[in-house]
Coordinates of C-alpha atoms in Angstrom, one line a residue:
M1 CA 0.0 0.0 0.0
V2 CA 1.2 3.5 -0.8
D3 CA 2.2 5.4 2.3
V4 CA 0.7 8.9 2.1
G5 CA 2.8 9.8 5.1
K6 CA 5.8 10.2 2.8
W7 CA 4.4 13.6 1.8
P8 CA 5.3 16.0 4.7
I9 CA 2.0 17.8 4.8
F10 CA 0.3 14.6 6.1
A11 CA 2.2 15.1 9.3
L12 CA -0.7 17.6 10.1
C13 CA -3.2 14.8 9.8
P14 CA -4.2 12.7 12.8
Q15 CA -3.1 9.1 12.5
E16 CA -6.7 7.7 12.8
D17 CA -7.7 10.0 9.8
L18 CA -4.8 8.6 7.7
K19 CA -6.4 5.2 7.8
L20 CA -9.6 6.5 6.3
I21 CA -7.9 8.0 3.2
R22 CA -8.8 6.3 -0.2
K23 CA -7.7 9.0 -2.6
A24 CA -5.4 12.0 -2.2
C25 CA -3.6 14.8 -4.1
V26 CA -0.8 17.0 -2.8
F27 CA -0.5 20.0 -5.0
G28 CA 0.6 23.7 -5.2
S29 CA 4.0 24.1 -3.6
G30 CA 3.5 20.9 -1.7
N31 CA 1.7 22.7 1.0
E32 CA -1.9 21.9 0.0
V33 CA -3.7 18.6 0.0
L34 CA -7.2 17.3 -0.9
Y35 CA -8.1 13.8 0.2
I36 CA -11.2 11.6 -0.1
T37 CA -12.2 9.1 2.7
K38 CA -13.8 5.7 2.4
N39 CA -17.1 7.4 3.1
D40 CA -16.6 9.6 0.1
E41 CA -16.1 12.7 2.2
V42 CA -13.6 15.3 0.9
F43 CA -11.2 17.0 3.2
V44 CA -8.5 19.7 2.6
M45 CA -5.7 21.4 4.5
G46 CA -2.8 23.6 3.8
T47 CA -1.8 27.2 3.0
N48 CA -4.8 27.8 0.8
S49 CA -3.1 30.0 -1.8
S50 CA -5.7 31.8 -4.0
G51 CA -8.4 29.9 -2.2
C52 CA -7.4 26.7 -3.8
L53 CA -8.8 24.5 -1.0
G54 CA -12.3 25.5 -1.9
T55 CA -13.4 26.3 1.6
G56 CA -15.0 29.7 0.9
D57 CA -12.1 31.8 2.1
A58 CA -8.3 32.1 1.6
Q59 CA -7.3 31.3 5.2
S60 CA -4.7 28.7 5.8
I61 CA -6.0 25.4 7.4
I62 CA -3.8 23.4 9.8
D63 CA -6.5 20.8 10.6
P64 CA -8.4 18.8 8.0
R65 CA -11.6 20.6 7.0
C66 CA -14.5 19.0 5.1
V67 CA -15.6 20.5 1.8
S68 CA -19.3 19.6 1.9
V69 CA -20.1 20.7 -1.7
L70 CA -17.7 18.0 -3.0
S71 CA -18.6 15.2 -0.5
G72 CA -20.4 12.4 -2.2
K73 CA -19.4 13.6 -5.7
K74 CA -17.2 10.5 -6.3
I75 CA -14.1 12.3 -7.6
E76 CA -12.4 10.3 -10.3
S77 CA -9.7 12.6 -11.5
L78 CA -8.0 15.8 -10.4
S79 CA -5.4 18.2 -11.9
C80 CA -4.0 21.5 -10.6
G81 CA -2.3 24.6 -12.0
S82 CA 0.4 26.8 -10.7
G83 CA -1.8 29.5 -9.2
P84 CA -2.9 27.1 -8.0
H85 CA -6.3 26.4 -9.6
V86 CA -8.0 23.0 -9.2
V87 CA -10.2 21.1 -11.7
I88 CA -11.9 17.8 -10.8
I89 CA -14.0 15.2 -12.7
T90 CA -16.7 13.1 -11.0
S91 CA -17.8 9.6 -11.8
D92 CA -20.8 11.2 -13.5
G93 CA -18.5 13.0 -15.9
E94 CA -19.1 16.5 -14.4
V95 CA -16.4 19.1 -14.1
Y96 CA -15.8 21.4 -11.1
S97 CA -13.1 24.1 -10.7
W98 CA -12.0 26.6 -8.1
G99 CA -8.9 28.7 -7.0
H100 CA -6.7 31.1 -9.0
N101 CA -8.5 32.5 -12.1
A102 CA -6.5 35.5 -13.4
Y103 CA -6.3 33.9 -16.8
S104 CA -9.9 32.4 -16.9
Q105 CA -8.4 28.9 -16.2
L106 CA -11.5 28.0 -14.2
G107 CA -13.6 28.1 -17.4
N108 CA -16.5 30.1 -15.8
G109 CA -16.3 33.1 -18.2
S110 CA -14.7 35.4 -15.7
T111 CA -11.2 36.2 -14.2
N112 CA -12.5 36.3 -10.6
Q113 CA -10.9 34.0 -8.0
A114 CA -13.3 31.2 -7.0
L115 CA -13.3 30.3 -3.3
I116 CA -15.7 27.4 -3.6
P117 CA -16.0 24.6 -6.2
C118 CA -18.4 25.5 -9.1
Q119 CA -19.5 23.3 -11.9
V120 CA -18.0 24.0 -15.4
S121 CA -20.9 23.5 -17.7
T122 CA -20.6 25.8 -20.7
N123 CA -20.2 23.7 -23.9
L124 CA -20.0 20.6 -21.7
V125 CA -23.7 20.0 -21.2
N126 CA -24.6 16.4 -22.0
K127 CA -20.9 15.6 -22.3
K128 CA -19.4 12.9 -20.1
V129 CA -15.9 14.2 -19.2
V130 CA -13.4 11.3 -18.5
S131 CA -10.0 13.0 -18.1
V132 CA -8.5 16.3 -17.1
A133 CA -5.1 18.0 -17.4
C134 CA -3.9 21.4 -16.2
G135 CA -0.9 23.4 -17.2
S136 CA 0.3 26.4 -15.3
H137 CA -2.7 28.5 -16.0
H138 CA -4.7 26.6 -18.6
S139 CA -7.0 23.5 -18.4
M140 CA -8.0 20.7 -20.7
V141 CA -10.6 17.9 -20.5
S142 CA -11.5 15.0 -22.8
T143 CA -14.9 13.4 -23.2
S144 CA -16.1 9.8 -23.5
D145 CA -16.7 10.3 -27.2
G146 CA -13.2 11.5 -27.8
E147 CA -13.7 15.3 -28.0
L148 CA -11.2 17.7 -26.4
Y149 CA -12.0 21.0 -24.7
A150 CA -9.5 23.7 -23.4
W151 CA -9.6 27.1 -21.8
G152 CA -7.5 29.6 -19.9
Y153 CA -4.2 31.2 -20.5
N154 CA -3.2 31.2 -24.1
N155 CA -0.2 33.4 -24.6
S156 CA 1.7 30.7 -26.5
G157 CA -1.3 28.9 -28.2
Q158 CA -1.6 26.3 -25.5
V159 CA -5.4 26.3 -25.7
G160 CA -5.2 25.3 -29.4
S161 CA -7.6 27.9 -30.7
G162 CA -5.3 29.3 -33.4
S163 CA -4.8 32.6 -31.6
T164 CA -3.1 33.8 -28.5
A165 CA -6.1 35.3 -26.8
N166 CA -7.1 33.8 -23.5
Q167 CA -10.1 31.5 -23.6
P168 CA -12.7 32.2 -20.8
I169 CA -14.9 29.1 -21.3
P170 CA -14.4 25.6 -22.6
R171 CA -13.8 25.5 -26.3
R172 CA -13.5 22.4 -28.4
V173 CA -10.0 21.9 -29.8
T174 CA -10.5 21.1 -33.5
S175 CA -8.1 21.8 -36.3
C176 CA -6.5 18.5 -37.3
L177 CA -8.2 16.9 -34.2
Q178 CA -11.7 17.6 -35.7
N179 CA -12.3 14.0 -36.8
K180 CA -10.0 12.3 -34.3
I181 CA -10.9 10.4 -31.1
V182 CA -8.7 11.7 -28.2
V183 CA -7.8 9.0 -25.7
G184 CA -5.1 10.7 -23.6
I185 CA -4.1 14.3 -22.6
A186 CA -1.3 16.0 -20.8
C187 CA -0.1 19.6 -20.1
G188 CA 3.2 21.1 -19.5
Q189 CA 3.5 24.6 -18.0
M190 CA 2.4 26.2 -21.3
S191 CA 2.2 23.3 -23.7
S192 CA -0.5 20.7 -24.5
M193 CA -0.4 17.1 -25.7
A194 CA -3.1 14.7 -26.9
I195 CA -3.0 11.0 -28.0
V196 CA -5.6 9.8 -30.5
D197 CA -7.0 6.3 -30.8
N198 CA -4.5 5.2 -33.5
G199 CA -1.6 6.1 -31.2
E200 CA -0.6 9.3 -32.9
V201 CA 0.5 12.2 -30.7
Y202 CA -0.4 15.9 -31.3
A203 CA 1.2 18.9 -29.6
W204 CA 0.6 22.6 -29.4
G205 CA 1.5 25.7 -27.3
Y206 CA 4.9 26.9 -26.1
N207 CA 7.9 25.3 -27.7
G208 CA 10.9 27.3 -26.6
N209 CA 12.7 24.2 -25.3
G210 CA 11.5 21.8 -28.0
Q211 CA 8.9 20.3 -25.7
L212 CA 6.4 19.8 -28.6
G213 CA 8.8 17.4 -30.3
L214 CA 8.3 19.0 -33.7
G215 CA 12.0 19.6 -34.4
S216 CA 11.7 23.4 -33.9
S217 CA 11.5 25.9 -31.1
G218 CA 8.6 28.0 -32.5
N219 CA 5.3 28.1 -30.7
Q220 CA 2.3 26.2 -32.2
P221 CA -1.2 27.7 -31.9
T222 CA -3.1 24.6 -33.1
P223 CA -2.5 20.8 -32.7
C224 CA 0.3 19.4 -34.9
R225 CA 1.1 15.7 -35.3
I226 CA 4.6 14.7 -34.1
A227 CA 5.8 13.2 -37.4
T228 CA 8.9 11.6 -35.9
L229 CA 6.6 9.1 -34.1
Q230 CA 5.0 8.0 -37.3
G231 CA 4.3 4.2 -37.2
I232 CA 4.7 4.1 -33.4
R233 CA 1.6 3.6 -31.3
V234 CA 1.8 5.8 -28.1
E235 CA -0.3 4.7 -25.2
Q236 CA 0.7 7.3 -22.5
V237 CA 2.1 10.8 -22.5
V238 CA 3.1 12.9 -19.5
C239 CA 4.6 16.4 -19.3
G240 CA 7.1 17.9 -16.9
Y241 CA 7.7 21.7 -16.6
A242 CA 9.2 21.9 -20.1
H243 CA 9.8 18.3 -21.2
T244 CA 7.6 15.4 -22.4
L245 CA 7.7 11.6 -22.0
A246 CA 5.8 9.1 -24.2
L247 CA 5.3 5.4 -23.7
T248 CA 4.6 3.1 -26.7
D249 CA 2.5 -0.1 -26.8
E250 CA 5.8 -2.0 -27.0
G251 CA 6.9 -0.6 -23.6
V252 CA 9.5 1.7 -25.2
M253 CA 9.9 5.2 -23.8
Y254 CA 10.6 8.4 -25.7
A255 CA 11.5 11.9 -24.4
W256 CA 12.0 15.4 -25.7
G257 CA 12.2 19.0 -24.6
A258 CA 14.2 20.8 -21.9
N259 CA 17.0 18.8 -20.4
S260 CA 19.0 21.1 -18.1
Y261 CA 18.5 18.8 -15.2
G262 CA 18.8 15.5 -17.2
Q263 CA 15.0 15.1 -17.1
L264 CA 15.0 13.4 -20.5
G265 CA 17.2 10.6 -19.2
T266 CA 19.5 10.7 -22.3
G267 CA 22.8 10.7 -20.3
N268 CA 23.4 14.4 -21.0
K269 CA 21.9 17.8 -20.5
S270 CA 21.2 18.8 -24.1
N271 CA 17.7 19.8 -25.1
Q272 CA 16.0 17.6 -27.7
A273 CA 13.5 19.1 -30.2
Y274 CA 12.7 15.6 -31.6
P275 CA 11.6 12.5 -29.6
V276 CA 14.6 10.3 -28.6
Q277 CA 14.4 6.8 -27.2
V278 CA 15.3 6.4 -23.6
C279 CA 16.9 3.1 -22.6
V280 CA 16.2 1.7 -19.2
D281 CA 18.4 -1.4 -18.6
R282 CA 16.6 -3.4 -21.3
E283 CA 13.5 -3.2 -19.2
R284 CA 10.0 -3.0 -20.7
I285 CA 8.3 0.1 -19.3
V286 CA 4.6 0.0 -18.2
E287 CA 4.2 3.4 -16.7
I288 CA 5.8 6.9 -17.0
A289 CA 5.4 9.8 -14.7
A290 CA 6.0 13.6 -14.7
C291 CA 4.3 16.8 -13.4
H292 CA 4.2 20.2 -15.0
S293 CA 5.4 21.8 -11.7
S294 CA 8.7 19.9 -11.6
H295 CA 11.7 18.7 -13.7
T296 CA 11.5 15.2 -12.3
S297 CA 10.8 12.0 -14.3
A298 CA 10.0 8.5 -13.3
A299 CA 9.1 5.1 -14.8
K300 CA 8.0 1.7 -13.7
S301 CA 9.1 -1.5 -15.5
Q302 CA 7.1 -4.7 -16.2
S303 CA 9.2 -6.4 -13.5
G304 CA 8.1 -3.8 -10.9
Q305 CA 11.3 -1.8 -10.8
V306 CA 11.0 2.0 -10.4
F307 CA 13.5 4.4 -12.0
M308 CA 13.9 8.2 -11.5
W309 CA 15.9 10.9 -13.2
G310 CA 16.0 14.7 -13.7
Q311 CA 15.9 17.1 -10.8
C312 CA 16.0 14.8 -7.7
R313 CA 16.4 16.8 -4.5
G314 CA 18.5 19.4 -6.2
Q315 CA 20.7 16.9 -8.0
A316 CA 20.8 16.5 -11.7
V317 CA 20.3 12.8 -12.5
I318 CA 20.9 12.5 -16.2
S319 CA 20.1 8.8 -16.7
P320 CA 17.3 6.6 -15.3
H321 CA 18.4 5.6 -11.8
L322 CA 17.1 2.4 -10.2
T323 CA 15.3 3.1 -6.8
H324 CA 14.0 0.9 -4.0
F325 CA 10.5 2.3 -4.5
S326 CA 7.6 0.1 -5.5
C327 CA 5.6 2.9 -7.3
T328 CA 6.4 6.1 -9.2
D329 CA 4.4 8.1 -6.7
D330 CA 7.0 7.6 -4.1
V331 CA 9.6 9.3 -6.4
F332 CA 7.6 12.5 -6.2
A333 CA 7.1 12.3 -2.5
C334 CA 10.7 11.9 -1.7
F335 CA 12.7 13.5 -4.5
S336 CA 10.6 16.0 -6.4
T337 CA 10.8 19.8 -5.8
P338 CA 8.2 20.6 -4.8
A339 CA 7.0 17.4 -3.1
I340 CA 3.7 17.1 -5.0
M341 CA 1.7 14.2 -6.6
W342 CA 1.7 13.7 -10.3
R343 CA -1.8 12.2 -10.3
L344 CA -4.8 11.7 -8.0
L345 CA -3.4 8.9 -5.9
S346 CA -5.6 5.9 -5.0
V347 CA -4.8 4.3 -1.6
E348 CA -6.1 0.7 -1.2
P349 CA -7.3 -0.2 2.2
D350 CA -5.3 -2.9 4.0
D351 CA -7.8 -3.8 6.7
H352 CA -10.9 -4.8 4.8
L353 CA -11.4 -7.4 2.0
T354 CA -13.8 -6.5 -0.7
V355 CA -15.9 -9.1 -2.4
A356 CA -13.4 -9.3 -5.3
E357 CA -10.5 -9.7 -2.9
S358 CA -12.4 -12.4 -0.9
L359 CA -13.0 -14.4 -4.1
K360 CA -9.4 -14.0 -5.2
K361 CA -8.3 -15.4 -1.8
E362 CA -10.5 -18.5 -2.2
F363 CA -9.1 -19.6 -5.5
D364 CA -7.5 -23.0 -5.3
N365 CA -8.4 -23.3 -1.6
P366 CA -9.0 -27.0 -0.8
E367 CA -10.8 -26.1 2.4
T368 CA -13.7 -24.4 0.8
S369 CA -13.8 -25.9 -2.7
D370 CA -16.4 -28.4 -3.9
L371 CA -14.7 -29.3 -7.2
K372 CA -11.2 -30.3 -8.4
F373 CA -9.8 -30.3 -11.9
L374 CA -7.0 -32.8 -12.5
V375 CA -4.6 -31.3 -15.1
D376 CA -1.1 -32.7 -15.8
E377 CA -1.4 -34.8 -12.6
K378 CA -2.0 -31.7 -10.6
Y379 CA -5.2 -30.6 -8.8
I380 CA -6.8 -27.2 -9.0
H381 CA -9.5 -26.5 -6.4
V382 CA -12.5 -24.4 -7.4
H383 CA -16.2 -23.7 -6.6
K384 CA -18.9 -24.9 -9.0
V385 CA -21.3 -22.1 -8.4
L386 CA -18.7 -19.4 -9.1
L387 CA -17.7 -21.1 -12.3
Q388 CA -21.3 -21.3 -13.4
I389 CA -21.9 -17.6 -12.6
R390 CA -18.8 -16.5 -14.4
C391 CA -18.6 -18.7 -17.5
E392 CA -21.2 -19.7 -20.0
H393 CA -19.3 -22.8 -20.9
F394 CA -19.3 -24.1 -17.3
R395 CA -22.9 -23.1 -16.8
S396 CA -23.9 -25.8 -19.2
F397 CA -21.0 -28.2 -18.6
L398 CA -21.6 -28.4 -14.8
H399 CA -25.4 -28.1 -14.9
D400 CA -26.2 -31.8 -14.3
S401 CA -22.7 -32.9 -13.1
N402 CA -22.3 -34.4 -9.7
E403 CA -18.6 -35.1 -10.1
D404 CA -16.2 -33.7 -7.6
V405 CA -13.1 -34.4 -9.8
I406 CA -12.9 -33.6 -13.5
E407 CA -9.9 -34.6 -15.6
M408 CA -8.8 -32.0 -18.2
N409 CA -6.5 -33.1 -21.0
Q410 CA -7.2 -30.4 -23.6
F411 CA -5.0 -27.7 -22.1
S412 CA -1.8 -27.6 -20.1
Y413 CA -1.7 -27.0 -16.3
P414 CA -0.4 -23.3 -16.6
V415 CA -3.0 -22.5 -19.2
F416 CA -6.1 -24.0 -17.5
R417 CA -5.0 -22.7 -14.1
A418 CA -4.6 -19.2 -15.5
F419 CA -8.1 -19.5 -17.0
L420 CA -9.7 -20.6 -13.7
E421 CA -7.8 -17.9 -11.8
Y422 CA -9.1 -15.3 -14.2
L423 CA -12.7 -16.3 -13.3
Y424 CA -11.9 -15.4 -9.7
T425 CA -9.8 -12.3 -10.3
D426 CA -10.6 -10.8 -13.7
N427 CA -6.9 -10.8 -14.3
I428 CA -4.3 -13.1 -15.8
S429 CA -0.8 -14.0 -14.7
I430 CA 0.9 -16.1 -17.3
S431 CA 4.0 -16.1 -19.5
P432 CA 3.6 -14.7 -23.1
E433 CA 4.3 -18.2 -24.5
D434 CA 1.5 -19.8 -22.3
A435 CA -0.7 -16.9 -23.2
I436 CA -1.0 -18.3 -26.7
G437 CA -2.6 -21.5 -25.2
L438 CA -4.9 -19.3 -23.1
L439 CA -5.8 -17.3 -26.2
E440 CA -6.8 -20.6 -27.8
L441 CA -9.0 -21.5 -24.8
A442 CA -10.5 -18.0 -24.7
T443 CA -11.4 -18.4 -28.4
L444 CA -12.9 -21.8 -27.9
Y445 CA -14.9 -20.8 -24.8
R446 CA -15.9 -17.5 -26.4
E447 CA -14.5 -15.4 -23.6
N448 CA -13.9 -12.2 -25.4
R449 CA -12.5 -10.1 -22.5
L450 CA -10.1 -12.9 -21.6
K451 CA -9.1 -12.9 -25.3
Q452 CA -8.2 -9.2 -25.0
L453 CA -6.2 -9.8 -21.8
C454 CA -4.3 -12.6 -23.6
Q455 CA -3.4 -10.3 -26.4
Q456 CA -2.2 -7.6 -24.0
S457 CA 0.0 -10.2 -22.2
I458 CA 1.4 -11.4 -25.5
K459 CA 2.2 -7.9 -26.6
Q460 CA 4.2 -7.2 -23.4
G461 CA 6.3 -10.3 -24.0
I462 CA 7.1 -9.8 -27.7
C463 CA 10.7 -9.8 -28.8
E464 CA 12.6 -10.5 -32.0
E465 CA 12.9 -14.2 -31.2
N466 CA 9.2 -14.9 -30.7
A467 CA 7.5 -12.3 -32.9
V468 CA 6.8 -14.7 -35.8
V469 CA 5.4 -17.3 -33.4
L470 CA 3.1 -14.8 -31.9
L471 CA 2.1 -13.4 -35.3
S472 CA 1.2 -17.0 -36.4
A473 CA -0.9 -17.5 -33.2
A474 CA -2.7 -14.1 -33.8
V475 CA -3.6 -15.2 -37.3
K476 CA -4.7 -18.7 -36.2
Y477 CA -7.1 -17.4 -33.5
D478 CA -8.4 -14.4 -35.4
A479 CA -6.9 -11.8 -33.0
Q480 CA -6.8 -8.9 -35.4
D481 CA -5.5 -6.3 -32.9
L482 CA -2.6 -8.6 -31.9
E483 CA -1.9 -9.5 -35.5
D484 CA -1.6 -5.8 -36.4
F485 CA 0.7 -5.3 -33.4
C486 CA 2.9 -8.3 -34.2
F487 CA 3.2 -7.2 -37.8
R488 CA 4.2 -3.7 -36.8
F489 CA 6.8 -5.1 -34.4
C490 CA 8.2 -7.3 -37.2
I491 CA 8.4 -4.4 -39.6
N492 CA 10.1 -2.2 -37.0
H493 CA 12.6 -5.0 -36.1
M494 CA 12.8 -6.5 -39.6
T495 CA 16.6 -7.3 -39.7
M496 CA 16.6 -9.3 -36.4
V497 CA 13.2 -11.0 -37.0
T498 CA 14.2 -12.3 -40.4
Q499 CA 17.3 -13.9 -38.9
T500 CA 15.4 -16.1 -36.4
D501 CA 14.6 -19.8 -36.8
A502 CA 10.9 -19.0 -36.5
F503 CA 11.0 -16.8 -39.6
A504 CA 13.0 -19.5 -41.5
N505 CA 10.3 -22.1 -40.6
M506 CA 7.3 -19.8 -41.2
D507 CA 4.3 -21.3 -42.9
N508 CA 4.3 -20.6 -46.7
D509 CA 0.9 -19.1 -46.7
L510 CA 1.7 -16.8 -43.8
L511 CA 5.1 -15.9 -45.4
K512 CA 3.3 -14.8 -48.6
I513 CA 0.9 -12.6 -46.6
F514 CA 3.8 -11.2 -44.5
I515 CA 5.9 -10.3 -47.6
N516 CA 2.9 -8.7 -49.3
K517 CA 2.0 -6.6 -46.3
A518 CA 5.6 -5.7 -45.6
S519 CA 6.1 -4.6 -49.1
K520 CA 3.0 -2.4 -48.9
A521 CA 4.4 -0.9 -45.7
G522 CA 7.6 0.1 -47.5
A523 CA 9.8 -2.3 -45.6
F524 CA 11.8 -3.2 -48.7
K525 CA 12.5 0.3 -49.9
N526 CA 16.1 1.4 -50.1

């Protein structure tokens, strides 16, 4: 469990209150905090600069105070500016804002400071907002249907309106995003980023340090695609003060922009106007982290290792440094200046088991099970009623069965165990190689969500040696998304892939398809 006590401001909070916290965000200069309890009450404390705590005044608060207007709203996401101003999203897709507003960053049509949270509704009526990002003095949100809205300070074009006039209310960002579906957003101090559903990245706003990744240092008043990332599918983008990190679906990390503190992780302090790949000890990265108020960068690998670089407690760390932390949030608690949070932090309770946790605990428990599967001479203990509830195949298969032991010869032990565990947990834990067998099972049993999880697992384990094998499996089991992914990987690593035994032994029909598609993709051009 993440220890919120690592952020100094929580020293003001009584120990019994800390146990109730389920979500929290430390923001501003590290001297303000908003947290949500297990009862969905919202509390704040801190210096209250510009009324950013939403309590109705600008007085500092040393003891936690409840913000009743937000309690029960089920806050899902939160982002803060430098004023600071605060923008939150609720589970219903509503937007609320408060705090500093000299540049209309609250989106309420005025420049008056707001001391209490007020709903931002102009142009967002009947829209379900799903994500939020704030720069220094501008704000952005994206909706469930992939639209993007921005407002606030616009001196460098960061609102994306095509001008440099401040934007007092939410305005849809169109230009080349007009017919695109936005799936991810991020803001630097005065820059903006968006990922669309095909993995392309668009950038606009201030570009004095190359943080837009366009190869220049000129500001950009409307979204512009980062051409250097052509053919690369980006899944996450985050922004520091003046630098940007991007993570691809292959677990590869790119960085660009300001680098005076080594925040790009390139081993030097030279700014980069184009995206450059950042190598992290041959580790596949699954999460990247940065915050517009700091020059610190962090990443977490597939094996659970956490790295940090950039400005770390005043030191310039120019390459990813392996830490003892278990999550990227701890990097910002202990080494960022200021000690803020880069996202709304979720804190899982450790003293209560949810229904899902209880079911997970009972998987393969011989004391409570009423059915055993014998696979490869090993037993797996399960519960008939749960299998029937969770799986259509078992609902009919076990309907009239009175057996307490069933022998399974169709699938291997790791594959069938992973499937049964999935029915208890909604997750899979399996090697990419065994995931192919699980993909076959998911296809046979018509478990579409499991099929998607298998494809994700296979993607995370792809390498030059197994790419052709995984491509063959994707074709065999009609996993189109995985097939496209494996094909792109093969194209991007063509030299190494074509030297493998798997490529030499590729099925003739698949080889013909591969060569044809590779040719159309320009893989054989000089």
